[in-house]
Coordinates of C-alpha atoms in Angstrom, one line a residue:
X1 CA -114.9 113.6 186.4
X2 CA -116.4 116.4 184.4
X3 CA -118.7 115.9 181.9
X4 CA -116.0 117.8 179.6
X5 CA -113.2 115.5 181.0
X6 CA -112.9 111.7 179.8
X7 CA -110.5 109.2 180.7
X8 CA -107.9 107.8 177.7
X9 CA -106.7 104.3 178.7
X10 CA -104.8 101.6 177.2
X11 CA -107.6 98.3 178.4
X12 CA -110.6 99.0 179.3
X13 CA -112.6 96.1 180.7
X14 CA -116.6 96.2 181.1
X15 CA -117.9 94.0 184.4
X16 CA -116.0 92.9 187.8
X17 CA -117.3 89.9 188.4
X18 CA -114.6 86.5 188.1
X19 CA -114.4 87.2 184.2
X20 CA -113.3 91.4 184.6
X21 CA -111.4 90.7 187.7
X22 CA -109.6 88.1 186.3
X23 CA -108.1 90.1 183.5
X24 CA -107.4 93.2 185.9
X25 CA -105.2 90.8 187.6
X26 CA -103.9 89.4 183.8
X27 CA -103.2 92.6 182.6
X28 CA -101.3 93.8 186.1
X29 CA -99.2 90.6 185.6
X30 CA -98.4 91.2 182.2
X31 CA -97.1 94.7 182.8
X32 CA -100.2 96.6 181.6
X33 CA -101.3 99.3 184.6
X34 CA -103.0 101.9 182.0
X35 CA -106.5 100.2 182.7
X36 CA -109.8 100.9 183.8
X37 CA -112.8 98.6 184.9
X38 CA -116.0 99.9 184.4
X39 CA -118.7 98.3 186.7
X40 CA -122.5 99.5 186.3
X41 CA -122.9 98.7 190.2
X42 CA -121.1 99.7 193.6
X43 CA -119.3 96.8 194.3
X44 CA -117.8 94.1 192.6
X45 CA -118.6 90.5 192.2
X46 CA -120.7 89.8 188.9
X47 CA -123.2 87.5 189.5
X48 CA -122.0 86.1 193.1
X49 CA -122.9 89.9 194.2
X50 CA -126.3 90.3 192.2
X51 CA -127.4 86.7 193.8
X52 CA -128.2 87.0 196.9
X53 CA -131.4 84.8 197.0
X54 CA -131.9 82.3 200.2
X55 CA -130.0 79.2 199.8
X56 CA -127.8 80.9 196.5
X57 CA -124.4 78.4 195.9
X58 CA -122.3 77.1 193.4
X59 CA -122.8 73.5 192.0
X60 CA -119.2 73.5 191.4
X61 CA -116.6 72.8 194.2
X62 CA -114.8 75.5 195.8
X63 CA -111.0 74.6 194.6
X64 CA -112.2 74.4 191.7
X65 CA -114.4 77.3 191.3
X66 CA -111.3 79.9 192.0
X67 CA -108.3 81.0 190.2
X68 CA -105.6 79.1 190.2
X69 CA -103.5 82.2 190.5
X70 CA -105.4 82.8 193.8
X71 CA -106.4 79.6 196.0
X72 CA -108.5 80.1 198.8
X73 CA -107.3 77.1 201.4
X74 CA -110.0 78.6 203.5
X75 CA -113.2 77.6 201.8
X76 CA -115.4 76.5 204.4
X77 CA -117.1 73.8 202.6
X78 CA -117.0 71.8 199.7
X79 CA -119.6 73.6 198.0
X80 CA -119.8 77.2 198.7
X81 CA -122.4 79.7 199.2
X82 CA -122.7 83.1 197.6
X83 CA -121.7 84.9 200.6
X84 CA -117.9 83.5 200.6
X85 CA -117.5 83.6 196.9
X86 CA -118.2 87.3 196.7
X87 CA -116.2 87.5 199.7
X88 CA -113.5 85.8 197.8
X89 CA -113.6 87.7 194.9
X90 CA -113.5 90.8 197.5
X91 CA -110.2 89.4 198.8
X92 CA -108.7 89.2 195.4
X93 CA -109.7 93.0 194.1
X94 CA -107.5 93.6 197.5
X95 CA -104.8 91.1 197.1
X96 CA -103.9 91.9 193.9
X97 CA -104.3 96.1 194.5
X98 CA -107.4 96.6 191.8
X99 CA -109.1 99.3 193.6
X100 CA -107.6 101.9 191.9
X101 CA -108.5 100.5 188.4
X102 CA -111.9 100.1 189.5
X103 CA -114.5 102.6 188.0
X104 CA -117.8 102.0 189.7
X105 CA -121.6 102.9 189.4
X106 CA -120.1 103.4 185.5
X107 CA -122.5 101.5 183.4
X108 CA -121.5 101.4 179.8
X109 CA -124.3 103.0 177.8
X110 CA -122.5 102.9 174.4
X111 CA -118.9 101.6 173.0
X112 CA -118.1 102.8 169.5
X113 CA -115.1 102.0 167.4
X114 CA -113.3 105.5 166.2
X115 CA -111.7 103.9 163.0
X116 CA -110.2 107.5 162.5
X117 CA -108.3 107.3 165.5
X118 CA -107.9 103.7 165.8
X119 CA -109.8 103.6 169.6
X120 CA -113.5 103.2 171.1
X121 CA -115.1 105.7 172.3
X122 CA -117.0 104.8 175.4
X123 CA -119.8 106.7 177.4
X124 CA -120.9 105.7 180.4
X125 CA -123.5 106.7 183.0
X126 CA -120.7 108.6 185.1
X127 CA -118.2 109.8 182.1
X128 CA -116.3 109.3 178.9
X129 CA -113.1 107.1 178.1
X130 CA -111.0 106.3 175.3
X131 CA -109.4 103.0 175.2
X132 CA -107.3 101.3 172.6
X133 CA -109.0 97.5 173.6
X134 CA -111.6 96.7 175.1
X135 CA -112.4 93.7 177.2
X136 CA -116.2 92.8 177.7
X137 CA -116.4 90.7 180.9
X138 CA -120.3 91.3 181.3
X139 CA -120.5 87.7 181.6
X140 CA -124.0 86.0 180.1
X141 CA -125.9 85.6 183.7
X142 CA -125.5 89.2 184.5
X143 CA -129.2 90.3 183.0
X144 CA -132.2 88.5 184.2
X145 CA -135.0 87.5 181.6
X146 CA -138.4 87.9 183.2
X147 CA -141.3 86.5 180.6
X148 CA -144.3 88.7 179.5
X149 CA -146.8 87.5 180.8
X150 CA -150.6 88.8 180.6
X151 CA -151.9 90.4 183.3
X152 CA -148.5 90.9 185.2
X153 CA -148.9 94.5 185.9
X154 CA -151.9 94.2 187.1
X155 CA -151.0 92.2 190.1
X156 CA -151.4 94.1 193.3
X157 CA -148.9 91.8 195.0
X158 CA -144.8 91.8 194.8
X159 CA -143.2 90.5 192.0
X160 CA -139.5 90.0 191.7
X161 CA -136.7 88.0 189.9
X162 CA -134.2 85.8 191.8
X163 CA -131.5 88.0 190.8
X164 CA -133.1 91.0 192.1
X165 CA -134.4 89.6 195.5
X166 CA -136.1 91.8 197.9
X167 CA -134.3 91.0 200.8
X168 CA -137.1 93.7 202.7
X169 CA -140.2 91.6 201.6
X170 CA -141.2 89.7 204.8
X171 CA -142.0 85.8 202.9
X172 CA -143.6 84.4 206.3
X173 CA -146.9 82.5 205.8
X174 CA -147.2 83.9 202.7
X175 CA -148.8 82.3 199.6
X176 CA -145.8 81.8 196.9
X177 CA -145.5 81.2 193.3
X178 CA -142.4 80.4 191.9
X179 CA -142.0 80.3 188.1
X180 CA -139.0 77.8 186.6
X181 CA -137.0 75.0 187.7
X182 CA -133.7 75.5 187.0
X183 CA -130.5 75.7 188.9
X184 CA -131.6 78.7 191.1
X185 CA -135.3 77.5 191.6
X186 CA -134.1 74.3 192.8
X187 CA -132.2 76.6 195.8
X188 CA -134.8 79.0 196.8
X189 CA -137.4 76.5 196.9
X190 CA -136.3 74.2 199.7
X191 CA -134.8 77.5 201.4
X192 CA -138.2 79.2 201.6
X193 CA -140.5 76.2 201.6
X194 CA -140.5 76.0 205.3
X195 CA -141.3 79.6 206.0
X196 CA -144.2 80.9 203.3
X197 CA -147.6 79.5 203.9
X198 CA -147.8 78.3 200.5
X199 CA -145.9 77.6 197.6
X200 CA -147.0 76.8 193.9
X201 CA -144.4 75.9 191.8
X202 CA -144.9 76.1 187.8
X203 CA -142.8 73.8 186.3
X204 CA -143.0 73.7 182.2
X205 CA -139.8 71.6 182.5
X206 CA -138.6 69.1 185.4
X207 CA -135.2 69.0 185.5
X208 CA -132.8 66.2 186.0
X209 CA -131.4 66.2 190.1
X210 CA -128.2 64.6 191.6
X211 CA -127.8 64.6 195.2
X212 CA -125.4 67.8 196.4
X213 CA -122.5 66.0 198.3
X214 CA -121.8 69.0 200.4
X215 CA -120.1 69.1 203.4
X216 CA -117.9 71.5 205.5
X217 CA -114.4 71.5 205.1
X218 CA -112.4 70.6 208.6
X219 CA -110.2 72.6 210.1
X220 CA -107.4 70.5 209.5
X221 CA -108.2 70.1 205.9
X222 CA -107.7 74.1 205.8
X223 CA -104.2 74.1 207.8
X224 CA -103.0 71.5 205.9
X225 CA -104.1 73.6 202.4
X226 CA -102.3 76.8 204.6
X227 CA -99.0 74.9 205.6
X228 CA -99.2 72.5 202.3
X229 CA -100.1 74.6 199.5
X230 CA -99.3 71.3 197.0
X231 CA -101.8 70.0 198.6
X232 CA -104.7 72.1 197.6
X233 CA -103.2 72.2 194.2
X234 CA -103.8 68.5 194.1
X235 CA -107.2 68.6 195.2
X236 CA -107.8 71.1 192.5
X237 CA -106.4 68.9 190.2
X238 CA -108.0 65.8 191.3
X239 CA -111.3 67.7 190.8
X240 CA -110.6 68.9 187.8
X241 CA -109.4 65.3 186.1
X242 CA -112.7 63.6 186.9
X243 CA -115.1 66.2 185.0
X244 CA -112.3 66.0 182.5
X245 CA -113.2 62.3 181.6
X246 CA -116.8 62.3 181.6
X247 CA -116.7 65.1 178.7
X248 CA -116.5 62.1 176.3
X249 CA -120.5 61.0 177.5
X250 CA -121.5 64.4 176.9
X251 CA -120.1 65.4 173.5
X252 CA -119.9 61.5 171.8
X253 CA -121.1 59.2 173.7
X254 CA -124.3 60.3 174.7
X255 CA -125.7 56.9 175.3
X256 CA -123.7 56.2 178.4
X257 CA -125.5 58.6 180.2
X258 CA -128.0 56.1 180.8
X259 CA -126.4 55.1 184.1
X260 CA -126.5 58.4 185.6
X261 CA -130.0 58.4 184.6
X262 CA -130.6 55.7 187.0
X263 CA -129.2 57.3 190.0
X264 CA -130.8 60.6 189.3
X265 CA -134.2 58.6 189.3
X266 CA -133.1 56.6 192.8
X267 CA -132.7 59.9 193.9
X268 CA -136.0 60.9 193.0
X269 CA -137.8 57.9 194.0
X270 CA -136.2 58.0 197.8
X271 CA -137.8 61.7 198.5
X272 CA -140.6 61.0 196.5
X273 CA -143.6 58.4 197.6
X274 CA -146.0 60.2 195.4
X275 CA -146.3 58.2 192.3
X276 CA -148.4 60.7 190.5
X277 CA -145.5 64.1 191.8
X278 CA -142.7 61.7 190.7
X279 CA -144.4 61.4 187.3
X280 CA -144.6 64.6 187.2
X281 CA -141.1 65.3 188.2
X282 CA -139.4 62.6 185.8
X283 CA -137.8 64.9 182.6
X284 CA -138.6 63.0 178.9
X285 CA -135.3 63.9 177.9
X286 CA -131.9 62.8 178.2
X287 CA -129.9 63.6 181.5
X288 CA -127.3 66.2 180.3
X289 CA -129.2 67.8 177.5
X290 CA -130.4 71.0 180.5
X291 CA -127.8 71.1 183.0
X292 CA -127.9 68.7 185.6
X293 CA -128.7 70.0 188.8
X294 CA -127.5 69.3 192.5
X295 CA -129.4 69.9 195.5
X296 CA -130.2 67.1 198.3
X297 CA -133.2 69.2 199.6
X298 CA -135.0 70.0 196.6
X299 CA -137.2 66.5 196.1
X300 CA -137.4 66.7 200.3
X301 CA -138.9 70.6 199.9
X302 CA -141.3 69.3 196.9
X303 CA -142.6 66.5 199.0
X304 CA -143.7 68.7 201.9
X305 CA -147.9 69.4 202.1
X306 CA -147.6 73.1 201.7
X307 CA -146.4 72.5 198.2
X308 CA -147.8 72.4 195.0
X309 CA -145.9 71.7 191.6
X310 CA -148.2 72.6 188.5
X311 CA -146.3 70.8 185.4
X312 CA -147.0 73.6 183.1
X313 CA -145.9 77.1 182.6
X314 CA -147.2 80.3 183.7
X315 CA -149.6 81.8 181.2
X316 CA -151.3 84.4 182.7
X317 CA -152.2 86.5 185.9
X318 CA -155.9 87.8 186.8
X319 CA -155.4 90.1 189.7
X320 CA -154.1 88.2 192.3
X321 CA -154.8 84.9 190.8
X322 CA -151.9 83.0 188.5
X323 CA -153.2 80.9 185.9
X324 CA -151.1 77.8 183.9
X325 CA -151.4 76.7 180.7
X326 CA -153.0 73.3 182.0
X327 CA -155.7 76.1 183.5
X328 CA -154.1 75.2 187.2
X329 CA -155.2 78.7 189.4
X330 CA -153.8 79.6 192.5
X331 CA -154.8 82.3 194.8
X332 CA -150.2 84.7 195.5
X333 CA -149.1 87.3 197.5
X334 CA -145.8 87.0 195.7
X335 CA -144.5 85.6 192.2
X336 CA -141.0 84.7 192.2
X337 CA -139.0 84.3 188.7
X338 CA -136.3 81.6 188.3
X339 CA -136.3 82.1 184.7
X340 CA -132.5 82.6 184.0
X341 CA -131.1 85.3 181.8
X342 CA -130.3 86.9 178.5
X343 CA -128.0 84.4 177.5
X344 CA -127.7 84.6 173.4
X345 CA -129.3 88.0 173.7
X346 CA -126.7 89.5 175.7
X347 CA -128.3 93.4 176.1
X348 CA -124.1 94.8 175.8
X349 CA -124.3 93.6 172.4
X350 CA -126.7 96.4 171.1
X351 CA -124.5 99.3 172.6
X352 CA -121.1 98.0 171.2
X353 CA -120.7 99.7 167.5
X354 CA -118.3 98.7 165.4
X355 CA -116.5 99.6 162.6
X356 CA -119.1 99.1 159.9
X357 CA -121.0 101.2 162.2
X358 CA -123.4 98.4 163.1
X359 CA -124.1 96.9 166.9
X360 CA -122.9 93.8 167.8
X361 CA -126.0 92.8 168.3
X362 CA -127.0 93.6 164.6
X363 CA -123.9 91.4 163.6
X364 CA -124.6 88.4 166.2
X365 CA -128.7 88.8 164.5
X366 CA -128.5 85.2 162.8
X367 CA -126.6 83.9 166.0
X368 CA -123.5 84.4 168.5
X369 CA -120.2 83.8 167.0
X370 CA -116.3 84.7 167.8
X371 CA -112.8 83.7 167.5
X372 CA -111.7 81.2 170.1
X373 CA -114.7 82.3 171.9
X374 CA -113.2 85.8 172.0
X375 CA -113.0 88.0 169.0
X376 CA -115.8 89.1 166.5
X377 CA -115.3 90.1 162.9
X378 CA -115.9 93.9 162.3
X379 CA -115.0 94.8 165.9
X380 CA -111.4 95.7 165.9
X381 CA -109.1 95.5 168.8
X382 CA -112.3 94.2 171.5
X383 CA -112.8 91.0 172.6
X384 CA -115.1 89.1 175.0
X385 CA -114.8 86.7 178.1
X386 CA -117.0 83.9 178.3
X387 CA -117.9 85.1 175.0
X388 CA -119.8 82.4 172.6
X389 CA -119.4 79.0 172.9
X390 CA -117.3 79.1 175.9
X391 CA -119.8 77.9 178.5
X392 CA -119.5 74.3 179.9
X393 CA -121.8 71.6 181.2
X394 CA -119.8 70.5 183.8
X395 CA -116.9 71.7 184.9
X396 CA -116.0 75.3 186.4
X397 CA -116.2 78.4 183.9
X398 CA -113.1 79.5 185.9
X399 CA -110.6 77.3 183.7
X400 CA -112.3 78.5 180.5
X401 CA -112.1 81.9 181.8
X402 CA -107.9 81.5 182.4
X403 CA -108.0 80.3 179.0
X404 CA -108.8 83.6 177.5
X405 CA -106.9 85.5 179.6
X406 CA -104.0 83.5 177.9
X407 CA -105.7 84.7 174.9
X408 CA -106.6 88.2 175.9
X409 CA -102.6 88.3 177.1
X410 CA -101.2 87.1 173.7
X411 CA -103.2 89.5 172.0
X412 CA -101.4 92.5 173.8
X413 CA -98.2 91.1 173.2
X414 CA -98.8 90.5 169.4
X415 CA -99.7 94.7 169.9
X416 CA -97.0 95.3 171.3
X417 CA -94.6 93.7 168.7
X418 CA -96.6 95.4 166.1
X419 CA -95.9 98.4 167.2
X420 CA -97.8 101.9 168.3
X421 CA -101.3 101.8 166.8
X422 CA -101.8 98.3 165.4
X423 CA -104.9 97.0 165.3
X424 CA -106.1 93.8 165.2
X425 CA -109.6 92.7 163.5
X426 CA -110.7 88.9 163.1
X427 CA -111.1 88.5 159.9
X428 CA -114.8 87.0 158.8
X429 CA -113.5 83.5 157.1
X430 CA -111.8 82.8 160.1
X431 CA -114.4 83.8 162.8
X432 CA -117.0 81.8 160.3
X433 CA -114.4 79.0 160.0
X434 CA -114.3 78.7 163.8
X435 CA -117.8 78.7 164.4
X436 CA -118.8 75.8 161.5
X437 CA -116.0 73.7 163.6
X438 CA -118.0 74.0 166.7
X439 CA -121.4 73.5 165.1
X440 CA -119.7 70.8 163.4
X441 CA -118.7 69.4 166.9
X442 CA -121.7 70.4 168.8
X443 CA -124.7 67.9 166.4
X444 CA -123.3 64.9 168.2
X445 CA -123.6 66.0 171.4
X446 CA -126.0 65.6 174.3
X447 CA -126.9 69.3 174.3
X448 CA -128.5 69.3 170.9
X449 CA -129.2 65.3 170.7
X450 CA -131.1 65.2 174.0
X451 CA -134.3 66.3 173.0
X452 CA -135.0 68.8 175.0
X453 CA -135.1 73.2 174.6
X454 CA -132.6 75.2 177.1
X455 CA -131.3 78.4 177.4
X456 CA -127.8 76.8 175.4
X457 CA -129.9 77.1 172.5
X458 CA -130.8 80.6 170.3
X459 CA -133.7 81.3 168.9
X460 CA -132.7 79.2 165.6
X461 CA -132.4 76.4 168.0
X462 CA -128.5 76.6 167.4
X463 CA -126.5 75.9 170.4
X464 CA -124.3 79.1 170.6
X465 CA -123.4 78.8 174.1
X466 CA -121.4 75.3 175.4
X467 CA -118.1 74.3 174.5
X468 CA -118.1 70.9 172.6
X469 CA -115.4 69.5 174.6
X470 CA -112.4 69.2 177.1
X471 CA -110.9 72.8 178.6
X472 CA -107.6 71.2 178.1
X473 CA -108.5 71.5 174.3
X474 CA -110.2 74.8 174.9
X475 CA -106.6 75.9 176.8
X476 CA -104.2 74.7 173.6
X477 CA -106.5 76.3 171.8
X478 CA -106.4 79.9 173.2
X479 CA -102.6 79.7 173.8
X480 CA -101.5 81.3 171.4
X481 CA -102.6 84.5 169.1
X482 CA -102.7 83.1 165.5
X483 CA -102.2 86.6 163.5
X484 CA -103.0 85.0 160.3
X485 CA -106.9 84.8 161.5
X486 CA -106.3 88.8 161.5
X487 CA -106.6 91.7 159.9
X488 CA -103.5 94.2 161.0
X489 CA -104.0 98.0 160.5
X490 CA -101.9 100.6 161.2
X491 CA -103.3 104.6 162.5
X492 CA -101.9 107.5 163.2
X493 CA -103.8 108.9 166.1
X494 CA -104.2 112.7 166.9
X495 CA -103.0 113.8 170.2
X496 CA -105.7 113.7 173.3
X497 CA -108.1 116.1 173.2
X498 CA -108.6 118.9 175.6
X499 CA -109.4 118.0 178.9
X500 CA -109.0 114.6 178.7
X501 CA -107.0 112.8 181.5
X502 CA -104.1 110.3 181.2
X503 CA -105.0 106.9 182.4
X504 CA -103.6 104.8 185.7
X505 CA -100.1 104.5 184.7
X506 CA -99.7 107.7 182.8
X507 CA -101.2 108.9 179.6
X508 CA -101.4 107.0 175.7
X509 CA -98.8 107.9 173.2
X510 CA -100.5 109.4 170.3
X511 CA -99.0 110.7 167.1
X512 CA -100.3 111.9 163.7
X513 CA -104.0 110.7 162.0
X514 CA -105.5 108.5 160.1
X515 CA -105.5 104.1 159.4
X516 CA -104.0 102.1 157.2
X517 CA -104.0 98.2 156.2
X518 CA -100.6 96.8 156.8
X519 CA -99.2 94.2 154.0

């Protein structure tokens, strides 16, 4: 593509990982071929590519974590490991022919609504396309968050974040710091622990740890999922209804988490002799407030004598010394961050522009908030996937991320019906109506009740990210494409410019110019 040439498509979807692959395959099933996805990397596979750190799985199980439009009767254990669910997500770019669609090594640098022409504009690292929606699938654990801390780039040894891994740095008897404790620390810890010389973990928070019942799944488990596909389904299902019922602890009935509280501490204590580590290790909040964790090797790893856990935070480095906010100092070679992502900060929000001419980052400034977790007010015809307050505390993001394809699907249709060059923009009272029902929904829940800070909370403290309750109530309530909660305009769109190629099934129709607000 030619720096003079862009690319005029009907969908264009930002990301390939389960959210951008997921509507590639929506949109193919709906009818919709004129679509691009535009991937910043070579490959795809989201986060399950960009993870690749020892020991990197899902705390979800497999027949649940996977489309239900695509099982995979060969997963080879209950809980899988990064390696088969990017290979997975390989196999359905393949199955479902999404190659062609795919646009990589295109990072979006900047997305701005053309109210003129009733289309965004979008330039990207390798080219320039027009689309008439867009679908942002960047997903929220796609852009690590590293802290600033003093002194860090003065440290003569390697320093890396867990979704950047350096696969080429040799760990062996080296001395290891690894900063945070949350669902990927409490991998890579047990995963490295028997190889570096020494690790120091800085924990500012302990988390709350179940024991991971994983196991691999038999051979004649996986014929029987082959020759019986029902049978999967039911598994699925069965899987499914249990996190189903224990929503209720979590969003009202926070109390009768106590139990599980119990058991996480049993678990503790069995690993554990240390009085003094396991004081150390016992969270002050209430299980369920961070997400609870599963590993049954993390306690095991912590307990071994080349380990250290400092129960503070990392406050500053002196050469190649790291220093805690207790004043703990330990001599690295390497500091490893476990410290998560830009969550409520998403970085695609400042290079979307929409038709106030503002980012949507400028508009999100007081705190996340969208339609049904999918549209934003002022940003016409775009929506997001695992958009805000959409996340779960759980169950698998996969069913929530069907649930706006449903959404994303309707929206086309209600296009479509409309006619050539409708345009759909949520309006504010309903986006804002949305969003007090949540917050409404969210105070009695463990999330914000617990007592303790996580990254479901904003700056403000506001909990923009977890859905307050069941994703069959999240699925009834993305069904359908409510166009009284819109705007509907009408343009007249000037024909494609010079040099500017149709898109994969053939190019737009454009007629005419200008917008208008339809009665």
């Amino acid at each position: 593509m030619t720096e003079q040439q862009h690319e005029q498509v009907r969908v264009a979807v930002i990301g390939s990982g389960f959210g951008g692959l997921g509507a590639a395959v929506r949109l193919r099933r709906e009818g919709v071929t004129d679509f691009v996805v535009l991937e910043r990397a070579g490959s795809v596979g989201g986060t399950w590519r960009d993870n690749s750190y020892p020991g990197c799985a899902c705390d979800v199980p497999s027949h649940l974590y996977s489309f239900s439009f695509a099982p995979n009767p060969d997963w080879p254990r209950t809980f899988s490991g990064q390696e088969h669910i990017r290979a997975y997500l390989e196999h359905v770019t393949d199955t479902f022919g999404l190659r062609p669609h795919l646009r990589l090594g295109h990072e979006v640098l900047k997305a701005a609504w053309d109210a003129a022409q009733g289309r965004w504009e979008i330039e990207t690292s390798r080219g320039r396309f027009t689309a008439d929606v867009v679908v942002s699938a960047t997903g929220p654990l796609s852009d690590p968050r590293t802290p600033d801390i003093p002194g860090l780039d003065g440290f003569e040894g390697k320093v890396f974040h867990s979704a950047r891994w350096d696969h080429d740095y040799d760990l062996a008897g080296k001395r290891v710091a690894v900063v945070g404790t949350g669902a990927s620390a409490i991998q890579i810890v047990p995963a490295i622990q028997p190889e570096v010389g020494r690790l120091t973990l800085f924990q500012r928070t302990p988390p709350w740890v179940m024991p991971r019942v994983d196991r691999r799944i038999s051979a004649a488990e996986r014929w029987l999922h082959r020759q019986l596909p029902f049978t999967g389904a039911a598994r699925r299902g069965l899987l499914w209804g249990i996190r189903e019922l224990q929503v209720q602890a979590f969003t009202k009935r926070p109390e009768e988490l106590g139990l599980v509280e119990r058991l996480a501490k049993a678990n503790m204590a069995k690993a554990i002799k240390d009085p003094a580590l396991r004081a150390r290790l016992t969270p002050s909040y209430r299980i369920g407030c961070k997400r609870i964790l599963l590993s049954s090797t993390y306690y095991p790893a912590l307990a071994q004598p080349n380990v250290d856990v400092v129960a503070s935070g990392l406050k500053e480095v002196r050469g190649s010394t790291v220093v805690a906010a207790d004043g703990t100092e330990a001599e690295v070679d390497a500091i490893i961050f476990g410290t998560g992502f830009h969550v409520t900060d998403m970085p695609i929000a400042e290079r979307v522009v929409g038709a106030e001419g503002i980012t949507l980052a400028e508009a999100w400034k007081d705190g996340m908030e969208a339609l049904r977790g999918a549209t934003a007010a002022g940003f016409p015809n775009w929506m997001t996937i695992i958009g805000p307050n959409t996340g779960l505390g759980n169950s698998s993001m996969i069913l929530m991320i069907e649930s706006q394809l449903n959404y994303m699907a309707d929206y086309l249709r209600q296009l479509d019906v409309l006619g050539e060059g409708s345009v759909l923009c949520a309006r504010p009272s309903a986006v804002h109506g949305w969003n007090r029902r949540v917050q409404e929904r969210m105070r009695r829940t463990v999330w914000n009740t617990g007592g303790c800070t996580s990254w479901y909370l904003d700056s403000a403290g506001r909990n923009t990210t977890i859905w307050p309750g069941t994703t069959t109530e999240f699925r009834n309530a993305t069904r359908r494409v409510d166009l009284a909660e819109y705007e509907v305009l009408r343009v007249r769109r000037d024909p494609l410019p010079a040099g500017a190629l149709p898109g994969a099934a053939g190019a737009a129709k454009d007629s005419g110019r200008g917008a208008e607000a339809a009665a």
